[in-house]
PDB file of C-alpha atoms and ligand atoms in Angstrom:
ATOM      1  CA  MET N   1       0.000   0.000   0.000  1.00 45.00           C
ATOM      2  CA  HIS N   2       1.562   3.242  -1.106  1.00 48.00           C
ATOM      3  CA  SER N   3       0.481   6.771  -0.423  1.00 45.00           C
ATOM      4  CA  GLU N   4       0.802   8.542  -3.763  1.00 45.00           C
ATOM      5  CA  ARG N   5       0.936  11.941  -2.183  1.00 45.00           C
ATOM      6  CA  SER N   6       3.920  11.374   0.062  1.00 41.00           C
ATOM      7  CA  GLU N   7       5.848   8.958  -2.146  1.00 43.00           C
ATOM      8  CA  ALA N   8       5.592  10.870  -5.390  1.00 48.00           C
ATOM      9  CA  ALA N   9       6.533  14.418  -4.525  1.00 66.00           C
ATOM     10  CA  GLY N  10       8.438  14.582  -1.253  1.00 83.00           C
ATOM     11  CA  PRO N  11      11.884  16.192  -1.363  1.00 92.00           C
ATOM     12  CA  TRP N  12      13.416  13.733   1.141  1.00 97.00           C
ATOM     13  CA  ASN N  13      13.931  10.418  -0.622  1.00 95.00           C
ATOM     14  CA  GLY N  14      10.351  10.842  -1.799  1.00 95.00           C
ATOM     15  CA  LYS N  15       9.099  11.561   1.739  1.00 97.00           C
ATOM     16  CA  SER N  16       7.598  14.822   2.987  1.00 97.00           C
ATOM     17  CA  ALA N  17      10.165  15.398   5.742  1.00 98.00           C
ATOM     18  CA  ALA N  18      13.430  14.030   7.071  1.00 98.00           C
ATOM     19  CA  VAL N  19      13.827  13.194  10.755  1.00 98.00           C
ATOM     20  CA  VAL N  20      17.158  12.581  12.476  1.00 98.00           C
ATOM     21  CA  LEU N  21      17.236  11.222  15.999  1.00 98.00           C
ATOM     22  CA  SER N  22      20.427  12.213  17.815  1.00 98.00           C
ATOM     23  CA  TYR N  23      21.401  11.110  21.300  1.00 98.00           C
ATOM     24  CA  ASP N  24      24.272  12.865  23.052  1.00 98.00           C
ATOM     25  CA  ASP N  25      27.035  12.000  25.495  1.00 98.00           C
ATOM     26  CA  GLY N  26      27.384   8.208  25.137  1.00 98.00           C
ATOM     27  CA  LEU N  27      25.028   7.279  27.941  1.00 98.00           C
ATOM     28  CA  ASN N  28      24.479   3.685  29.062  1.00 98.00           C
ATOM     29  CA  VAL N  29      20.749   4.125  28.614  1.00 98.00           C
ATOM     30  CA  HIS N  30      21.332   4.679  24.904  1.00 98.00           C
ATOM     31  CA  LEU N  31      22.803   1.200  24.668  1.00 98.00           C
ATOM     32  CA  ASP N  32      20.367  -0.434  27.091  1.00 98.00           C
ATOM     33  CA  THR N  33      17.078   1.198  26.099  1.00 98.00           C
ATOM     34  CA  VAL N  34      17.322   3.276  22.938  1.00 98.00           C
ATOM     35  CA  VAL N  35      19.284   1.037  20.547  1.00 98.00           C
ATOM     36  CA  PRO N  36      17.121  -2.063  21.213  1.00 98.00           C
ATOM     37  CA  LEU N  37      13.915  -0.026  20.789  1.00 98.00           C
ATOM     38  CA  LEU N  38      15.092   1.565  17.553  1.00 98.00           C
ATOM     39  CA  ASN N  39      16.294  -1.774  16.181  1.00 98.00           C
ATOM     40  CA  GLN N  40      12.910  -3.297  16.963  1.00 98.00           C
ATOM     41  CA  HIS N  41      11.280  -0.602  14.779  1.00 98.00           C
ATOM     42  CA  ASP N  42      13.970  -0.631  12.075  1.00 98.00           C
ATOM     43  CA  ILE N  43      14.916   2.979  12.797  1.00 98.00           C
ATOM     44  CA  ARG N  44      18.553   4.151  12.754  1.00 98.00           C
ATOM     45  CA  ALA N  45      19.921   7.105  14.737  1.00 98.00           C
ATOM     46  CA  THR N  46      23.091   9.077  15.410  1.00 98.00           C
ATOM     47  CA  PHE N  47      24.795   8.778  18.779  1.00 98.00           C
ATOM     48  CA  PHE N  48      27.158  11.648  19.543  1.00 98.00           C
ATOM     49  CA  ILE N  49      29.787  10.156  21.830  1.00 98.00           C
ATOM     50  CA  ASN N  50      32.513  11.972  23.704  1.00 98.00           C
ATOM     51  CA  GLY N  51      35.615   9.787  23.782  1.00 98.00           C
ATOM     52  CA  THR N  52      35.951   9.972  27.570  1.00 97.00           C
ATOM     53  CA  ALA N  53      32.400   8.717  28.188  1.00 97.00           C
ATOM     54  CA  ALA N  54      32.455   5.734  30.567  1.00 97.00           C
ATOM     55  CA  SER N  55      30.610   3.616  28.004  1.00 98.00           C
ATOM     56  CA  VAL N  56      33.456   4.012  25.507  1.00 98.00           C
ATOM     57  CA  ALA N  57      35.935   2.485  27.956  1.00 97.00           C
ATOM     58  CA  LYS N  58      33.599  -0.172  29.289  1.00 98.00           C
ATOM     59  CA  ARG N  59      31.210  -1.025  26.477  1.00 98.00           C
ATOM     60  CA  SER N  60      32.941  -0.431  23.169  1.00 98.00           C
ATOM     61  CA  ASP N  61      31.689  -3.823  21.929  1.00 98.00           C
ATOM     62  CA  ASP N  62      28.113  -2.666  22.487  1.00 98.00           C
ATOM     63  CA  TRP N  63      28.793   0.492  20.471  1.00 98.00           C
ATOM     64  CA  ARG N  64      30.400  -1.636  17.757  1.00 98.00           C
ATOM     65  CA  ILE N  65      27.260  -3.778  17.525  1.00 98.00           C
ATOM     66  CA  ALA N  66      25.107  -0.633  17.345  1.00 98.00           C
ATOM     67  CA  ALA N  67      27.238   0.598  14.440  1.00 98.00           C
ATOM     68  CA  VAL N  68      27.049  -2.789  12.689  1.00 98.00           C
ATOM     69  CA  ASN N  69      23.278  -2.476  13.022  1.00 98.00           C
ATOM     70  CA  GLY N  70      23.376   0.805  11.082  1.00 98.00           C
ATOM     71  CA  HIS N  71      23.533   3.469  13.768  1.00 98.00           C
ATOM     72  CA  GLU N  72      26.008   6.319  13.358  1.00 98.00           C
ATOM     73  CA  LEU N  73      28.619   6.980  16.038  1.00 98.00           C
ATOM     74  CA  GLY N  74      29.111  10.735  15.839  1.00 98.00           C
ATOM     75  CA  ASN N  75      32.049  12.790  17.093  1.00 98.00           C
ATOM     76  CA  HIS N  76      31.362  14.800  20.262  1.00 98.00           C
ATOM     77  CA  THR N  77      35.030  15.552  21.115  1.00 98.00           C
ATOM     78  CA  MET N  78      36.966  13.703  23.824  1.00 98.00           C
ATOM     79  CA  LYS N  79      36.375  15.757  26.985  1.00 97.00           C
ATOM     80  CA  HIS N  80      33.199  17.568  26.004  1.00 97.00           C
ATOM     81  CA  PRO N  81      34.651  21.083  26.502  1.00 98.00           C
ATOM     82  CA  CYS N  82      32.184  23.943  26.964  1.00 98.00           C
ATOM     83  CA  SER N  83      32.699  27.645  27.514  1.00 97.00           C
ATOM     84  CA  ALA N  84      32.635  28.337  31.263  1.00 97.00           C
ATOM     85  CA  GLY N  85      32.264  32.036  30.600  1.00 95.00           C
ATOM     86  CA  LEU N  86      28.666  31.842  29.425  1.00 95.00           C
ATOM     87  CA  PRO N  87      25.726  32.325  31.798  1.00 95.00           C
ATOM     88  CA  GLY N  88      24.727  29.197  33.708  1.00 94.00           C
ATOM     89  CA  ARG N  89      28.022  27.413  33.056  1.00 96.00           C
ATOM     90  CA  GLU N  90      29.288  27.291  36.634  1.00 96.00           C
ATOM     91  CA  TRP N  91      29.390  23.502  36.321  1.00 95.00           C
ATOM     92  CA  VAL N  92      32.139  23.524  33.645  1.00 97.00           C
ATOM     93  CA  LYS N  93      35.409  22.291  35.164  1.00 96.00           C
ATOM     94  CA  PRO N  94      38.619  24.229  34.414  1.00 96.00           C
ATOM     95  CA  GLU N  95      40.171  21.323  32.455  1.00 95.00           C
ATOM     96  CA  LYS N  96      37.038  21.175  30.291  1.00 97.00           C
ATOM     97  CA  ASP N  97      36.693  24.920  29.812  1.00 98.00           C
ATOM     98  CA  LEU N  98      36.660  25.704  26.085  1.00 98.00           C
ATOM     99  CA  ASP N  99      37.711  29.266  26.933  1.00 97.00           C
ATOM    100  CA  ARG N 100      41.102  27.852  28.008  1.00 97.00           C
ATOM    101  CA  TYR N 101      41.609  25.783  24.849  1.00 98.00           C
ATOM    102  CA  THR N 102      43.804  26.650  21.907  1.00 97.00           C
ATOM    103  CA  THR N 103      42.505  25.958  18.420  1.00 97.00           C
ATOM    104  CA  SER N 104      45.168  23.305  17.825  1.00 96.00           C
ATOM    105  CA  GLN N 105      44.309  21.629  21.114  1.00 97.00           C
ATOM    106  CA  PHE N 106      40.670  21.556  20.088  1.00 97.00           C
ATOM    107  CA  SER N 107      41.551  20.264  16.640  1.00 97.00           C
ATOM    108  CA  ASP N 108      43.736  17.498  18.150  1.00 97.00           C
ATOM    109  CA  GLU N 109      40.890  16.461  20.399  1.00 97.00           C
ATOM    110  CA  ILE N 110      38.511  16.117  17.464  1.00 97.00           C
ATOM    111  CA  ALA N 111      41.099  13.951  15.696  1.00 97.00           C
ATOM    112  CA  GLN N 112      41.563  11.777  18.793  1.00 98.00           C
ATOM    113  CA  ALA N 113      37.826  11.264  19.069  1.00 98.00           C
ATOM    114  CA  ASN N 114      37.663  10.295  15.388  1.00 98.00           C
ATOM    115  CA  THR N 115      40.482   7.786  15.951  1.00 98.00           C
ATOM    116  CA  ILE N 116      38.660   6.175  18.859  1.00 98.00           C
ATOM    117  CA  LEU N 117      35.354   6.028  16.986  1.00 98.00           C
ATOM    118  CA  HIS N 118      37.129   4.587  13.939  1.00 98.00           C
ATOM    119  CA  SER N 119      38.618   1.878  16.150  1.00 98.00           C
ATOM    120  CA  ILE N 120      35.065   0.985  17.171  1.00 98.00           C
ATOM    121  CA  ASP N 121      33.098   1.249  13.907  1.00 98.00           C
ATOM    122  CA  ASN N 122      35.870   1.199  11.259  1.00 98.00           C
ATOM    123  CA  LYS N 123      34.233   4.178   9.527  1.00 97.00           C
ATOM    124  CA  GLN N 124      36.048   7.192   8.082  1.00 95.00           C
ATOM    125  CA  ARG N 125      33.107   9.542   7.669  1.00 97.00           C
ATOM    126  CA  ARG N 126      30.861  10.804  10.445  1.00 98.00           C
ATOM    127  CA  THR N 127      29.111  13.908  11.719  1.00 98.00           C
ATOM    128  CA  PHE N 128      29.909  16.103  14.707  1.00 98.00           C
ATOM    129  CA  ALA N 129      27.921  17.790  17.475  1.00 98.00           C
ATOM    130  CA  TYR N 130      29.279  20.930  19.184  1.00 98.00           C
ATOM    131  CA  PRO N 131      29.401  20.281  22.950  1.00 97.00           C
ATOM    132  CA  CYS N 132      26.958  22.735  24.546  1.00 96.00           C
ATOM    133  CA  GLY N 133      26.599  24.193  21.047  1.00 96.00           C
ATOM    134  CA  ASP N 134      29.766  26.273  21.614  1.00 97.00           C
ATOM    135  CA  LYS N 135      31.748  27.302  18.540  1.00 97.00           C
ATOM    136  CA  ILE N 136      34.317  29.857  19.700  1.00 97.00           C
ATOM    137  CA  VAL N 137      37.937  29.064  20.626  1.00 97.00           C
ATOM    138  CA  GLU N 138      40.582  31.756  21.099  1.00 97.00           C
ATOM    139  CA  GLY N 139      37.972  34.268  20.019  1.00 96.00           C
ATOM    140  CA  GLN N 140      37.479  32.607  16.640  1.00 96.00           C
ATOM    141  CA  SER N 141      34.954  30.267  15.096  1.00 97.00           C
ATOM    142  CA  ILE N 142      35.872  26.573  15.112  1.00 96.00           C
ATOM    143  CA  VAL N 143      33.434  25.795  12.314  1.00 97.00           C
ATOM    144  CA  GLY N 144      36.354  25.748   9.839  1.00 95.00           C
ATOM    145  CA  VAL N 145      38.085  23.063  11.908  1.00 95.00           C
ATOM    146  CA  ILE N 146      34.972  20.918  11.837  1.00 97.00           C
ATOM    147  CA  GLU N 147      34.399  21.388   8.097  1.00 96.00           C
ATOM    148  CA  ASN N 148      37.717  19.586   7.517  1.00 94.00           C
ATOM    149  CA  VAL N 149      36.965  16.564   9.663  1.00 95.00           C
ATOM    150  CA  ALA N 150      33.205  15.969   9.710  1.00 97.00           C
ATOM    151  CA  VAL N 151      30.478  15.511   7.107  1.00 97.00           C
ATOM    152  CA  ALA N 152      28.161  17.911   8.943  1.00 98.00           C
ATOM    153  CA  ALA N 153      27.686  19.386  12.405  1.00 98.00           C
ATOM    154  CA  ARG N 154      24.697  19.739  14.669  1.00 98.00           C
ATOM    155  CA  GLY N 155      24.251  22.831  16.810  1.00 95.00           C
ATOM    156  CA  VAL N 156      21.752  23.416  19.598  1.00 95.00           C
ATOM    157  CA  ASN N 157      19.687  26.276  18.213  1.00 96.00           C
ATOM    158  CA  GLY N 158      16.077  25.293  17.678  1.00 97.00           C
ATOM    159  CA  GLY N 159      14.230  25.136  14.392  1.00 97.00           C
ATOM    160  CA  ILE N 160      13.474  23.184  11.264  1.00 98.00           C
ATOM    161  CA  ASN N 161      16.147  22.971   8.546  1.00 98.00           C
ATOM    162  CA  LYS N 162      14.398  23.973   5.342  1.00 96.00           C
ATOM    163  CA  PRO N 163      15.579  22.925   1.864  1.00 95.00           C
ATOM    164  CA  GLY N 164      17.621  25.737   0.327  1.00 93.00           C
ATOM    165  CA  GLN N 165      18.371  27.213   3.745  1.00 94.00           C
ATOM    166  CA  ILE N 166      20.326  24.386   5.314  1.00 97.00           C
ATOM    167  CA  ASN N 167      23.590  25.204   7.083  1.00 97.00           C
ATOM    168  CA  LEU N 168      25.303  21.816   7.205  1.00 97.00           C
ATOM    169  CA  TYR N 169      27.833  22.943   9.819  1.00 98.00           C
ATOM    170  CA  ASP N 170      25.334  24.430  12.235  1.00 97.00           C
ATOM    171  CA  LEU N 171      22.233  22.351  11.849  1.00 98.00           C
ATOM    172  CA  LEU N 172      19.240  23.431  13.867  1.00 98.00           C
ATOM    173  CA  ALA N 173      17.930  20.928  16.381  1.00 98.00           C
ATOM    174  CA  TYR N 174      14.959  20.432  18.668  1.00 98.00           C
ATOM    175  CA  SER N 175      16.209  19.796  22.214  1.00 98.00           C
ATOM    176  CA  VAL N 176      14.246  17.385  24.354  1.00 97.00           C
ATOM    177  CA  TYR N 177      14.055  17.973  28.092  1.00 95.00           C
ATOM    178  CA  GLY N 178      10.881  16.777  29.730  1.00 95.00           C
ATOM    179  CA  GLN N 179       8.464  17.063  26.798  1.00 96.00           C
ATOM    180  CA  ASP N 180       5.891  14.349  26.262  1.00 97.00           C
ATOM    181  CA  ALA N 181       5.472  12.399  23.033  1.00 98.00           C
ATOM    182  CA  GLU N 182       2.608  14.587  21.849  1.00 98.00           C
ATOM    183  CA  LEU N 183       4.794  17.705  21.726  1.00 98.00           C
ATOM    184  CA  LEU N 184       7.475  15.903  19.747  1.00 98.00           C
ATOM    185  CA  ILE N 185       4.835  14.637  17.322  1.00 98.00           C
ATOM    186  CA  GLN N 186       3.625  18.227  16.842  1.00 98.00           C
ATOM    187  CA  GLU N 187       7.178  19.231  15.867  1.00 98.00           C
ATOM    188  CA  VAL N 188       7.256  16.459  13.278  1.00 98.00           C
ATOM    189  CA  ALA N 189       3.970  17.760  11.857  1.00 98.00           C
ATOM    190  CA  LYS N 190       5.586  21.193  11.468  1.00 98.00           C
ATOM    191  CA  ALA N 191       8.538  19.619   9.658  1.00 98.00           C
ATOM    192  CA  VAL N 192       6.141  17.838   7.306  1.00 97.00           C
ATOM    193  CA  SER N 193       4.268  21.039   6.503  1.00 96.00           C
ATOM    194  CA  ASN N 194       7.611  22.792   5.835  1.00 96.00           C
ATOM    195  CA  ASN N 195       9.096  19.853   3.895  1.00 97.00           C
ATOM    196  CA  GLY N 196      11.994  20.244   6.310  1.00 97.00           C
ATOM    197  CA  LEU N 197      14.702  18.326   8.076  1.00 98.00           C
ATOM    198  CA  LEU N 198      14.032  18.009  11.792  1.00 98.00           C
ATOM    199  CA  VAL N 199      16.874  16.915  14.055  1.00 98.00           C
ATOM    200  CA  PHE N 200      15.943  15.784  17.550  1.00 98.00           C
ATOM    201  CA  LEU N 201      18.514  16.201  20.321  1.00 98.00           C
ATOM    202  CA  PHE N 202      18.094  13.761  23.202  1.00 98.00           C
ATOM    203  CA  HIS N 203      20.229  13.174  26.266  1.00 98.00           C
ATOM    204  CA  GLY N 204      18.714  11.032  29.039  1.00 97.00           C
ATOM    205  CA  VAL N 205      15.927   8.576  28.245  1.00 98.00           C
ATOM    206  CA  GLY N 206      14.296   7.354  31.437  1.00 96.00           C
ATOM    207  CA  GLY N 207      17.137   8.944  33.411  1.00 94.00           C
ATOM    208  CA  GLU N 208      20.963   9.184  33.429  1.00 94.00           C
ATOM    209  CA  HIS N 209      20.977  12.885  32.506  1.00 94.00           C
ATOM    210  CA  GLY N 210      19.323  16.089  33.744  1.00 93.00           C
ATOM    211  CA  LEU N 211      17.970  16.726  30.252  1.00 94.00           C
ATOM    212  CA  ASN N 212      15.643  13.765  30.117  1.00 97.00           C
ATOM    213  CA  ILE N 213      12.580  12.304  28.462  1.00 97.00           C
ATOM    214  CA  ASP N 214      10.331   9.845  30.231  1.00 97.00           C
ATOM    215  CA  ARG N 215      11.033   6.325  28.962  1.00 98.00           C
ATOM    216  CA  ASP N 216       7.392   5.617  28.060  1.00 98.00           C
ATOM    217  CA  GLU N 217       6.987   8.972  26.262  1.00 98.00           C
ATOM    218  CA  HIS N 218      10.127   8.221  24.265  1.00 98.00           C
ATOM    219  CA  ARG N 219       8.784   4.780  23.352  1.00 98.00           C
ATOM    220  CA  LYS N 220       5.437   6.295  22.269  1.00 98.00           C
ATOM    221  CA  PHE N 221       7.265   8.795  20.074  1.00 98.00           C
ATOM    222  CA  ILE N 222       9.377   6.094  18.416  1.00 98.00           C
ATOM    223  CA  GLU N 223       6.241   4.018  17.803  1.00 98.00           C
ATOM    224  CA  TYR N 224       4.666   7.065  16.141  1.00 98.00           C
ATOM    225  CA  LEU N 225       7.711   7.512  13.899  1.00 98.00           C
ATOM    226  CA  ALA N 226       7.655   3.821  13.024  1.00 98.00           C
ATOM    227  CA  SER N 227       4.025   4.145  11.943  1.00 98.00           C
ATOM    228  CA  SER N 228       4.775   7.265   9.859  1.00 98.00           C
ATOM    229  CA  LYS N 229       7.463   5.972   7.522  1.00 97.00           C
ATOM    230  CA  ASP N 230       5.278   6.600   4.453  1.00 96.00           C
ATOM    231  CA  GLU N 231       5.661  10.296   5.191  1.00 97.00           C
ATOM    232  CA  LEU N 232       9.025  10.493   6.959  1.00 98.00           C
ATOM    233  CA  TRP N 233      12.562   9.620   5.979  1.00 98.00           C
ATOM    234  CA  ILE N 234      14.240   8.693   9.259  1.00 98.00           C
ATOM    235  CA  ALA N 235      17.985   8.167   8.990  1.00 98.00           C
ATOM    236  CA  PRO N 236      21.327   8.831  10.700  1.00 98.00           C
ATOM    237  CA  LEU N 237      22.651  12.353  10.228  1.00 98.00           C
ATOM    238  CA  VAL N 238      25.585  11.243   8.074  1.00 98.00           C
ATOM    239  CA  ASP N 239      23.181   9.810   5.482  1.00 98.00           C
ATOM    240  CA  VAL N 240      20.892  12.825   5.550  1.00 98.00           C
ATOM    241  CA  ALA N 241      23.888  15.179   5.218  1.00 98.00           C
ATOM    242  CA  ASP N 242      25.089  13.300   2.131  1.00 98.00           C
ATOM    243  CA  TYR N 243      21.588  13.569   0.691  1.00 97.00           C
ATOM    244  CA  VAL N 244      21.507  17.328   1.378  1.00 97.00           C
ATOM    245  CA  VAL N 245      24.759  17.784  -0.547  1.00 96.00           C
ATOM    246  CA  GLU N 246      23.839  15.470  -3.421  1.00 96.00           C
ATOM    247  CA  ASN N 247      20.477  17.190  -3.866  1.00 94.00           C
ATOM    248  CA  ASP N 248      21.815  20.706  -3.428  1.00 92.00           C
ATOM    249  CA  LEU N 249      19.565  21.599  -0.481  1.00 93.00           C
ATOM    250  CA  VAL N 250      22.206  23.726   1.259  1.00 92.00           C
ATOM    251  CA  ALA N 251      21.899  27.454   1.875  1.00 88.00           C
ATOM    252  CA  ARG N 252      23.423  29.664  -0.774  1.00 79.00           C
TER     253      ARG N 252
HETATM  254 ZN1   ZN E 301      26.977  16.785  24.947  1.00 81.32          ZN
END
């Protein structure tokens, strides 16, 4: 059974909208809860992993299996440095303060993280997520550094990425912290009406992080996505980024 409307005309592999699910910080719950749920529904996501996450040291085989199953392991630096100088950043430790980094130090850290992820998934190409969304080192933008080592980069500013206006190295994302499934579904409806790319940014799922979604609400949302594949192209960010380039959907 095919829906003519969505399959014939959609700009995203024939679908009305593209949805990327991204999960940050290499949490255990991603391996224990999220990956099995997504696999069950034949949905693939991007997991942005900082190289010093405990799960990288202790569960690299589990990440390897996730990658073999089609999930992307994205670069999220080694130490997850964030600017301590911004409001509300009292929690940033001095050794992880991006304001104290040099550009070459930052660049080295991205390379180290790529080496570790390559040792897990044997892949050369992947996307990046700016820790805390921060993009300034030594007073200058680090976007140029990332352009050389990643296929695309996700920021933290909210919004739908619209064809022709897509900034591949600062992709807009919808951050999830406490919303229920219904609100997330409403965002997807907006993406469909805009023929856009919607990137979801999750941290905790049923716990393990202050920015969290209830486990049952997350499951309901994934079940909704699974039932909406006629209308939605749901894929890891690396695949969607390649599609954006190949189909010339970037901002000009
Ligand atoms: Zn993070």
